[in-house]
Amino acid sequence: MTPRIWIMYLKMYWVRLLVTFTIILLIILSIIGLASLESFYRNISIAQMPFNILMAGLNASVFVFMYLVFMRGGFSKMERSRIKSKNVNIKWDDVIGMDDVKREAWEVVELIKDRASLRRIGGKIIRGILMVGPPGCGKTYLAKAIATEASIPFISMSGSEFTEIFVGVGASRVRQLFKKARALAYGYGACIIFIDELDAIGRKRTFSVFGGTEETNSTQNQLLAEMDGLKEKQYDIIVIGATNAVEDILDTALLRPGRFDRKIYVDRPSLEDRERLFKYYLDKIKYDPSIDVGRLARKSVYKTPADIENIVKEAALIAMRNKKDTISLKDISEAIERIDMGIKHKRTMTNRERQMVAYHETGHLVVLYILHPTDDVFKASIISRRDSLGAVYRQPREEIFTSNEERILANIKVSLGGYVAEKIKFGVTSDGVAADFKQAVIYAHDMVWKYGMGKSGFIGDYTIVPEGQLSESLKERLNNETNRIIVECEKEVQELLKKESEIFEHIASELLKREELDYDEVEEIFKKYGKSRTWLKTE
Amino acid sequence: MARVELGLKRNKRRAVTLFLFFTLCLLLFNPLGCNPTYPKERVDKSIINLCKREYKVDVEIKVVGKTIGVYIPIEDLIGINLAINPDKIGKVDDVIMSVSRVALSTDAKFNFYVLVAQDPIVPDIELIIIRNVTDVKRFLVTDISQSEYLNRMIIQLKLTPQAEKERVIRELFARTGVDVSEETIEDYFKSGYIDTISDIGYWNGKFFLKDVTMGEFIAKQVEERMRKDFTTDNSLKIFKLNFVDSAYKNGNFNFDFEVNSPDAPADSSKANRSVVLKYIYGVVSKVLHGYGFQDYSYINLSYNGEKVVFTKENLQDIKKRKLKVEDII
């Protein structure tokens, strides 16, 4: 170890060293003191020592308990004040998929590794990296991998650990964090601070007209000050922030160059990435080699790496419960269903109610299968899960990031499918259509008010115009257009269900009989009637 | 998972560090606790040196079995009224302190120590103090109160038994008209054997000491307690203890005492008898219980010549409230 490392340790742990030295000194003095006693008194002292230590410990515990309860508001605060310095050991290859993100992150690693030469030519190291993306996509994992690859210390803290009811505590923790990071950077040349859930302290600051300020303001101010301070002192500290929140939520001061210079968008994995993720997690357990990983990847559209890990874990549990040695495709499918749809719980329903639910779901299913251009049915069920009596589970064939008019209209039609089915079959409808209507109206409203997809020629986003500035006639026309879309869709759905009444009745009766229909079973029924899915036709 | 493993590793490391720390402490403290300050081979010298070095007092030591005897000559110990000179008590205390320290911090397992103090000018009178070493330990760890500690100590100011014997021998020879030589007298005391703890004494440069047993000590302690209580206890002030003697022989306690109540009405003798015997029972039972002493069969009380016998079982039954003292007395 170099002298710098020794000095770094001295700076970092001087309190611990002092305490250790004092304890050793006290022990030596105790031994000398005891040695000078006659053996009887020495024995008594030694015999009483455990009891005295116990009593001292008890007294200290009572004192700490009282102090925390009455002065600091409980034990949770103690836990929060902790700063974790970890020996991370996540290899670059352990980060599966997200090649683009990794490429961006690799640049950062190289910058950190090459910081000396960068400084020689007068360049400055990146101070902050902001990782934005949905939860479970591997932001923390990637940050750890950066730390491992760059071979520098890594301090991790969650944004919520800074928030306190007491003003100033959060700011003090930021100071502590950077103090520790500076000490580590002094010893090892650089240090990474990883702040998870950055939005907890990085939200736009609020300023009261009365001069008051929020606790998060002072915490964020301290963070900004510390990040500026890094430049002055030439410490190579890289702050990596991670958030699920969109950038707009974060304070602009945090996002300006010099703070979080670089933004990395860590998105959900693509089809190939999901395939590799499934392969990676399945390789850790025993699984049936006939499992088609590609099919699993296709079944798990929009799933994050954390979801995929969870699916494999859940499948392992299911296999274990069924006393199997290896995980089969069925176990994985069950795991996906359990995670996506929740656990089944049977409700006792009347026959009439059960029929209504079955026909309602059949309505959704038939419309979805025949009319929807992108989405696929993967299960229909009339078994209660969570708060629904039945459901048709669907997912797009592949990630779709935009929706065109056709897709939105199909969504409206699918939503109305349940209502129309009840109307055709029973002549009356139930209140189970409320959620469907809500969905349909939102789509139709957005088509007219926001996306300019109406036929009346209204183009523009009218939702951003204050309501008072919109004329009543304009609002009326927009609403009429919204209603027209709904009515037309309803008409189209009615025609479809009447036309496909055979399939409609068949599926409903199958649902009533089996309670659940899987992807393959649905496919089979439609094939029997010579139908194939829309997206297959358009491919 | 990696985080959990790291945490476990850290916990293991901490556990090992703590274990090593406590082992080190034990290794350091253990030898300190084991080595006696005064090894048993040098107990006598240790007491002599301690008294000499710290209190400037010369003492003579004799060890018999598990009893340490200390003889201390103190000039002017006995006043002209044949009582202890209060100014000299300090020296006795100093020697007691020294003996206690050695008895407690030695690997020799002593049960009792006996201190015999005499005025070299009046060796016919001696002050005897007998202490149980365990009592001293218990007092120091506040297991017994100070008053109880003092009650457990036997303190007697009495004629030196060997002086009395010598006087009797000389009178016997004088009556027969035979001149007795010093050698003859010495012959009588040559063996140094003594039968009871009442015979402990120092005479003509010879220490007469026996190994004190717990039975004897208890018997003597009860005797001393009776002497004290009959003069200080308000409930017993109407009585006068004229004579008391105690002995522990062959596993039996014998307490012989004469008590009268000169100022009490004539018809109260039966009630008085009950009070006295109950009191005696109380003292004996308390002392026996205090030491957890079981090595006896009978307790024979001789009250003004009347015999009352308590068996060990009687004492146990009374304690368990299966029997009343009145049923025995």
Tab-separated table of C-alpha atoms in Angstrom, chain A residues 23 27 30-31 34-35 37-44 46 49 85-87 144, chain B residues 3 6 10 21 25 28-29 32-33 35-38 101 104-106 137 140-141:
chain	number	residue	atom	x	y	z
A	23	ILE	CA	-9.909	0.786	24.115
A	27	ILE	CA	-7.478	-2.678	28.509
A	30	SER	CA	-7.023	-2.401	33.442
A	31	ILE	CA	-4.600	-5.307	33.258
A	34	LEU	CA	-5.744	-5.735	38.168
A	35	ALA	CA	-2.224	-7.134	38.358
A	37	LEU	CA	-4.407	-6.148	43.238
A	38	GLU	CA	-4.205	-9.112	45.549
A	39	SER	CA	-5.546	-12.245	43.927
A	40	PHE	CA	-8.797	-12.272	45.925
A	41	TYR	CA	-9.728	-8.716	44.974
A	42	ARG	CA	-8.518	-9.380	41.447
A	43	ASN	CA	-10.738	-12.444	41.221
A	44	ILE	CA	-13.690	-10.484	42.533
A	46	ILE	CA	-12.753	-10.229	37.118
A	49	MET	CA	-16.577	-7.886	34.972
A	85	SER	CA	-19.504	1.296	0.952
A	86	LYS	CA	-19.634	-1.952	-0.931
A	87	ASN	CA	-17.223	-4.268	-2.548
A	144	LYS	CA	-22.072	-1.445	-10.247
B	3	ARG	CA	-25.156	-8.334	-1.648
B	6	LEU	CA	-21.135	-9.964	0.969
B	10	ARG	CA	-18.787	-9.356	6.577
B	21	PHE	CA	-10.817	-10.222	20.830
B	25	CYS	CA	-8.986	-10.802	26.767
B	28	LEU	CA	-4.757	-11.906	29.337
B	29	PHE	CA	-7.075	-11.966	32.330
B	32	LEU	CA	-3.922	-12.801	36.427
B	33	GLY	CA	-6.869	-14.416	38.095
B	35	ASN	CA	-1.940	-16.807	40.354
B	36	PRO	CA	-2.328	-16.422	44.109
B	37	THR	CA	-0.602	-13.427	45.630
B	38	TYR	CA	0.456	-15.441	48.665
B	101	ARG	CA	-5.646	-10.469	53.135
B	104	LEU	CA	-8.150	-14.644	51.038
B	105	SER	CA	-5.407	-14.399	48.450
B	106	THR	CA	-3.677	-17.698	48.903
B	137	LYS	CA	-15.401	-13.374	51.742
B	140	LEU	CA	-16.610	-8.416	51.251
B	141	VAL	CA	-19.053	-9.292	48.509
